[in-house]
Amino acid sequence: MNNKQIGSILVVGGGIAGMQAALDSAEMGYKVYLVEKEPSIGGNMAKLDKTFPTNDCAMCMISPKLVETGRHLNIEIISYAELEKLEGEAGNFTAIINKKARYVDENQCNGCGECELECPVHRKDNFNGELSERTAIYRLYPQAIPNVYTIDKSTPEAPCKVNCPAGVNVQGYTALIAKGKFQEALNLIREKMPFAGVCGRVCHHPCEDNCNRNEIDEPVSVRNLKRFVADREKTLLEKGELKKPSLEDDTIAKRAEKIAVIGGGPAGLTCAHDLVKKGFQVTIFEASSKLGGMMRTGIPDYRLPKDYLDYEIDLILGKGVEVKTNSTLGKDFTLQDLKDEGYQSVFLSLGAQKAKEIPLEDSEGEGIIYGIPFLRQISEGKKPPMGSHVAIIGGGNVAIDVARSAVRLGSKATIVYRRTQKEMPAHSWEIEEALEEGVEIRNSWSPARIVREDGTVKGLEVERCVTIYKKDGKRSLEVDHDQKNIVEADTIIPATGQECDLEGIKDEIEVEEGLLSSDPLTLETSQQGIFAGGDVVLGPSSLVESVAQGHRAAESIARYIDKEELRTDREPVMHSGPSAEMPDGIDKSKKERTHTSVAEPEKRNSNFEEIEKAFTEEEAIREAKRCLQCASCAECMECVRTCKAEAIRHDQKDERRQIHVGAVIATGGFTPFDARKKPEYGYGIYPNVITSIQFERILSASGPYEGHVKRPYDGKNPKKIAWIQCVGSRDVTTGNDYCSSVCCMYAIKEAMIAKEHDPEIEPTIFYIDIRAFGKGFESFYEQARYESGVRFVRSQISSVKENPLSRDLQLQFIEDGQYKEEEFEMVVLSVGLLANPANTATANILDIAQNKFGFFEEKPLQPLTSSKEGIYLCGAGNGPKDIPETVMQGSAAAALCSEMLKEVRNTEASVKEYPVEKQVEDVEPRIGVFVCHCGINIASVVDVEKVSEYISKIPGVVHAEHTLYTCSQDTQKRMKEIIDEKDLNRVIVASCTPRTHEALFQETLREAGLNKYMFEMTDIREQCSWVHQKEPQKATEKAKSLVRGSIGKSNHLEPLQLKNISINKAAVVIGGGISGMTASLSLANQGFKVHLIEKEENLGGNMVYLKMELDGEDWQEFLKNKIKEVQENELIDVVTNTKVKSVNGSVGNFTTVLSGEEETEVKHGVIIIASGAQEFKPDGFLYGKDDRVKTQRDMEFEIDKKDKFGTVAMIQCVGSRDDKHRYCSRVCCSEAIKNAINIKEKDPEADVYILYRDLRTYTYREVFYRKARELGVKFIHFPDKEYPEVKESDGKLSVHVKDTVINEGISIQTDLVVLSAGIVANEEENHQLSELMKLPLDEHGNFMEAHVKLRPVDFASEGVFVCGLAHSPKNTEENITQALAAAGRAASILSKDTLEVGGVVSVIEEDKCASCLTCLRECVFDAPFVNDKGKAEIDPAKCQGCGNCAAACPAKAIQLLTFTDAQETALFNNILEEDIEEVTEVK
Amino acid sequence: MKNDKIALYPGCSLETSSSHYLKSIEKVFEILEIPSDSMEEWNCCGATSVKSIDQRLNLMLNLRNLALAEEQGIRDLVVPCASCYHRLVSTEYELNRDPKLRDELNKEAGFNYKGEVKVRNILDFFVNVVGLEKISSKVVKPLDGMVVACYYGCLNTRVPKPASFDTMEYPMTMDKITEALGATVIDWSYKTECCGASLFITVDSISTKLVGKILNDASLREADCITVSCPMCQTNLDTNQGKVREAFNIEKPVPSPFITQLMGLAFGCEPEEVGMDKNFEAMKPLS
């Protein structure tokens, strides 16, 4: 390799696999970048409620890991980020990471959650299986790391906003109205629309036209919502219920520059408003006597009462705009005058107030009045000159307004329009209303002549218009002069359009087609500094368009004055474009649009009162709630207003980072099968059919129903619940013909936990095979089946039907040979684990292979190694698996990286330095107490507020508070601040168990400069809220007592100092099978010396009996190479024919005596136990009595030797899952399938039977099970307690078995019987090792790891690890993985130079010791020894602080530090004493 | 010659007991501007007994149908009857999958079937050839307010090979057509449940029970009717309702119009024009 190696590792995916890989890698001395696409790490495990087979709380287990990962010095979490590119090669990669904008500053946000309370946008909460909602600003879950919020924001924006010419944030104010925040909504509208009340009445609302709700029913009534908030403010002001908004804004710096706005219509007023807000001196010059332009003169009162317009104009003027009315440009002043008066810029918004003349003769004079002046006169309170019957020419809104006004003034009104009604430019709703009010519309008539008699208008002659289709397909409108008619009228009102009056300006500014010309982007005219916009530029346009022009002009003018570039970064001219689609996963049910009340036509057509009423508050809220919130975040800015930490960044952008790493670990995780793809089960159709992931959330205390088992439809507590297994697993129709491997166990767990939540629940699990193959699984299954009352039915369900009345679900199945139909109140679909769809992108970027199911592909016989060098795999990304296997793979992948990068270990990682500890001895205690809510875990039972208040009064306590999650990162931060601020020297946390959380809090103390033993923890969850759930008051009292006790004890706390001891960087590996060899090689490749101890003469262990893998890969060749590799490795010292005689010492410094040909002693820092197991020797079935009865192991090699097999009967579970062996041996089903396939492929005529109870071909092994069936292997299912019998008579061999399908016994004449013999522990050897090292064994004689889920290769005793069959039965590749994991864990110790020991250990007062040796006998960790003075002494490196010796010592010579007699006495005294004043003794 | 025609394969039932189905199809095709001719000289598809007794003969019967259709220049052979469809499409699949068998049967019967005609279920044809847009463009009397349960029966979508034109267990094509007509469709549990039509005559106790479950579910979900595309299902659901409803205590009749009858009504046809007078349970008039 040419490139320099880099001592850092990129971990892609922050689930439990990624976290473990990151933690181990970091502990081994590498810098880790952990990239997670979600806003926080935790992956799927964080969603689980409990875990099998121990029913431990998943969150309680993962939470400390989250925190550990989050605070590890050498792990950098890059969350809400995706890997975009990877270049380079093994040892030296360059990765590009795209960190998505979360719109929240990670360093500022403290996760307080205040923003969430104010956010008005709701989305289905994916984390909770969409059973509850979250807000647009959200955190995945309360314990999330990093504990910061993220805003879910769509680009492009919502269609309503995108299509509003003025860019009003429609979704924003709608969301605020839905939340009842009316004033906030109005303020948001006013940012872009100063005429909310006007616009709320007259807008042509493109927002509604483009509303995504149109696809469902009708658009949200946006315009009326706007009107509602505007009217509300005015009404409340008038009633005196609202204080007049302060118009003066002190924060605006006044500027001297003067700007003239000519024309006081909507464009001019908007421009003036924007400029005055920027501090400029603005004067509006208006030709008429009042401001408002067409808003005032063009819209009749019945649509817009003028007091609303006046109100909004006053709000603008109140901000300091000067107004000069009756000032006409060109008449009263000129542009030059303005310049002379010092105006630095001018906005021309003259409007289009002039009526367009009609091309008819005699179209002036008496009896003729144009539409625009007609309406203007009405607006001025005058009655225009008109008779009793008016004929209106035109089809636009003006024509309609004129007609409706004329009707109101008592006239008959007839509209004449050349085209059809559909083609009229007026809004359809206006036409409807006009017709209702009695306006007559005569369509397809063209005015030809004004009929006058003696000069008096008598009518309008009209001619028929016809549409002609020309040959080229184009249409044209032609007048048929032969068809004539006369519309009787005494007044003709032409309303065919408007023009601009450019008299006063046309010589100075360029004019084009009757309009002023200005740059569409900047609105600058031909004269620098003079801008023009609104109708005078656009021609007659809408209110919103004019307002948009006003904003644009103001922006340009401000830039002009500040001499900035006018064109850069401008809002595009066309305010439309792509907009957000209707979001997925929202409620798309029809909801009727709320209509406002409109006055009856006969009541409204005689006056000018406003005809439409505004929404009431209830109506407005109801209507606003119809909004689909298409863009998710509505940018209503409530979060910005709320956030005390000022962490919100709505303008944040994606950020690209480049990092350099030596190796990559790809996790990828899984995604649950989408149950909608099996519609026959009714998921997504029937509300009470849910997925197992949803059920996990239902069970979870932090889930949608706070841990109560409810069904979604009606919240009823279901009693009968059915689980349907293999939904999306073992299913060719969905392309997932593998087994997801965990569903059987999680379903059993869910059923049991459901029963724990509500004992009346009757769970039934419908299954094909129960695959309880892992360690401890079988007994868990048996417990569920035979003790906990979970009903198991071996029948696959084909479809789910729903009872339409009860919403219960009907299932059909076979039970005990009978066809049954039964109703269940809820159905849980045990959905399979699919490859994460994102894997494909990751695989492409990393250039690694995927298998046909989309999981990352491992190299044959090389678990966790991807197809590309330097990239390793772990977790469910490479196949469905359970948590312990995932964790093992995490450690193993770290080991593989470490093998590669051993030369550059500790080159990128940094070392943590703590502040100097402050003096606490002989100082008055100053105690701080933190009482934890644990979400609702504690607070729903214990009144934590009361506890905290009570505690605060106890002398010595200088600080007491209650916190939502004391373990959360933000609280930890706060704790440090408080320790500092209040000079605390003792800290008490009253929360959960010290088992999981003590180390975390102690670390916080160290970081705050306190000795970590000045900490005391009170468990008020397990001890109070959990056990006294039904007695909250008593639980609260008990919590008080317990904390009181802790306070008593903390007065006696003393700081303890840790000692650094050096580490012997060598390992002893016990067992030379594949596991031992793999572990040894990995450690040696990481640069550590290894002593590999094998009791037999040769290396290889059980693997010498294993010929090949299911897929045909040759294990024997592999083994040969592996042995050679081990023997040739200089760092591995292979010792055969040798056993371990004794082990002394402790982590970092062991001394082991070996007894081989001669006794030798080795010194080393760690031990790996890989002592293996053995094949069960069958004791029945004629085994050993008839040589035609063999085990699978014998059979495997014999297949080669034969060509014809005749009939072969295989019997499963021999020595497994029986009364003596209550566990599954895991490998035998696959072994049987493998041998059966090999027989059938060699001799297709052979009859092969496999007699089984549950076929446990988990993961891809399922594919081979299918293959065996396709090859014609016959599978016979027999009952659990009725093993087949093997008989011999007259030299003929036969097997008798009860077939559960036909429910009868059958007899098979056979040539061979093959017994699938199980795996049994090496009991004697395990016992001996267990005693030597004081290690626990389980009931089957296997070594018992520290924790089945998260510490699968560790022991409680540090420095000792286990792997391979010594741990539990498993397949070869799994043994290899576990061996790598053990090597990884061991290396995380060996890669350090020193270890800290001491702390909570026992100490012996030598004077009191009588050397009775009681402690030596008592200690399981072998810590006490007799020193050279003949007295007992305790090795602090070995002592685990269990306290057994202290309790047993007859002379009371032993004290366990931090649990000394004095401390414990104080604890108990304080608990028992109730009067707090008396008990508190201050040291 | 290029095959570009569209033709119906009516099958025996559309010419006899379900002539109203044919009538409605012809009317709807006319409105949709689709030539509605039936293919010429078609023969029995063999669905009733031949398929169970002599599979080869069954293939032969349908080979003849397909070969003739091909000769007649037909591109899409539209099959309204679920049984006929099942037989024809299976034959098409078998013969195209196994060219050797096709050659053999062609030779034996003296045909030259090449596999250029596509067998289409009528629902498939409406959705994927005609298109929902075209259908909704012809709606003049939308079925607003009508609640419809779409019933596919057991055969329409259960053709394991080739892949079904719709989701096998919870199909949606008929639902989409019905929605395009303006009606409201419901989710229900009996879309593809067997109605027992084959036992309608012989063991009516079974078919009564099966029909009862279907009617009951639709009726409890307040469907105004159950629309169908299979002639056997329609006969079975429609003709015996009195007895079934009594046994299941179903108060209101549940009419079971063919999908093409609903289409016709929405297209503005008079009920008689689409043969509604032949249905036993009358639809309530559209407002």
mmCIF file of N, CA and C in Angstrom, chain A residues 136 188 233 375 399 437 464 494 533 543 564 631 657 803 955 973 1098 1211 1270 1321:
data_model
loop_
_atom_site.group_PDB
_atom_site.id
_atom_site.type_symbol
_atom_site.label_atom_id
_atom_site.label_comp_id
_atom_site.label_asym_id
_atom_site.label_seq_id
_atom_site.Cartn_x
_atom_site.Cartn_y
_atom_site.Cartn_z
ATOM 1 N N ALA A 136 -43.955 19.341 13.612
ATOM 2 C CA ALA A 136 -42.982 19.468 12.520
ATOM 3 C C ALA A 136 -41.579 19.649 13.083
ATOM 4 N N LEU A 188 -48.467 37.143 10.748
ATOM 5 C CA LEU A 188 -47.754 36.424 9.692
ATOM 6 C C LEU A 188 -48.274 36.854 8.314
ATOM 7 N N GLU A 233 -59.445 41.129 14.673
ATOM 8 C CA GLU A 233 -58.635 42.169 15.309
ATOM 9 C C GLU A 233 -59.417 43.476 15.386
ATOM 10 N N LEU A 375 -68.824 53.115 -10.899
ATOM 11 C CA LEU A 375 -68.510 52.535 -9.586
ATOM 12 C C LEU A 375 -67.868 53.581 -8.678
ATOM 13 N N ALA A 399 -68.019 44.572 -15.064
ATOM 14 C CA ALA A 399 -69.388 44.483 -15.595
ATOM 15 C C ALA A 399 -70.328 43.906 -14.544
ATOM 16 N N GLU A 437 -79.205 37.559 -7.900
ATOM 17 C CA GLU A 437 -79.742 38.862 -7.511
ATOM 18 C C GLU A 437 -80.637 39.475 -8.593
ATOM 19 N N ARG A 464 -75.970 38.559 -33.257
ATOM 20 C CA ARG A 464 -75.609 37.237 -32.753
ATOM 21 C C ARG A 464 -74.134 36.920 -33.020
ATOM 22 N N PRO A 494 -70.773 50.856 -20.668
ATOM 23 C CA PRO A 494 -69.700 50.020 -21.191
ATOM 24 C C PRO A 494 -68.722 49.677 -20.060
ATOM 25 N N GLY A 533 -44.783 50.178 -11.025
ATOM 26 C CA GLY A 533 -45.368 48.853 -10.813
ATOM 27 C C GLY A 533 -46.854 48.943 -10.596
ATOM 28 N N LEU A 543 -55.423 42.231 -6.773
ATOM 29 C CA LEU A 543 -54.898 42.850 -5.559
ATOM 30 C C LEU A 543 -53.562 42.220 -5.160
ATOM 31 N N GLU A 564 -26.858 49.318 -3.811
ATOM 32 C CA GLU A 564 -26.588 47.880 -3.925
ATOM 33 C C GLU A 564 -27.031 47.407 -5.305
ATOM 34 N N ALA A 631 -46.265 21.212 3.306
ATOM 35 C CA ALA A 631 -44.814 21.407 3.386
ATOM 36 C C ALA A 631 -44.268 20.986 4.742
ATOM 37 N N ARG A 657 -19.224 17.589 4.230
ATOM 38 C CA ARG A 657 -17.979 17.458 4.989
ATOM 39 C C ARG A 657 -17.114 16.402 4.356
ATOM 40 N N ASN A 803 -65.267 -7.942 11.090
ATOM 41 C CA ASN A 803 -66.674 -7.818 11.431
ATOM 42 C C ASN A 803 -67.014 -6.327 11.360
ATOM 43 N N PRO A 955 -31.540 19.683 55.805
ATOM 44 C CA PRO A 955 -30.262 20.371 55.972
ATOM 45 C C PRO A 955 -29.146 19.667 55.208
ATOM 46 N N LYS A 973 -25.509 18.119 31.286
ATOM 47 C CA LYS A 973 -24.826 19.394 31.105
ATOM 48 C C LYS A 973 -25.207 20.343 32.256
ATOM 49 N N ASN A 1098 -4.348 -32.200 18.227
ATOM 50 C CA ASN A 1098 -4.370 -31.369 17.041
ATOM 51 C C ASN A 1098 -5.351 -30.218 17.191
ATOM 52 N N ILE A 1211 -34.309 -38.116 11.779
ATOM 53 C CA ILE A 1211 -35.113 -37.743 12.952
ATOM 54 C C ILE A 1211 -34.460 -36.533 13.619
ATOM 55 N N GLU A 1270 -38.373 -28.823 -2.996
ATOM 56 C CA GLU A 1270 -38.489 -28.896 -4.451
ATOM 57 C C GLU A 1270 -37.803 -30.146 -5.008
ATOM 58 N N ALA A 1321 -22.880 -29.467 26.049
ATOM 59 C CA ALA A 1321 -21.719 -28.778 26.604
ATOM 60 C C ALA A 1321 -20.659 -29.783 27.051
#
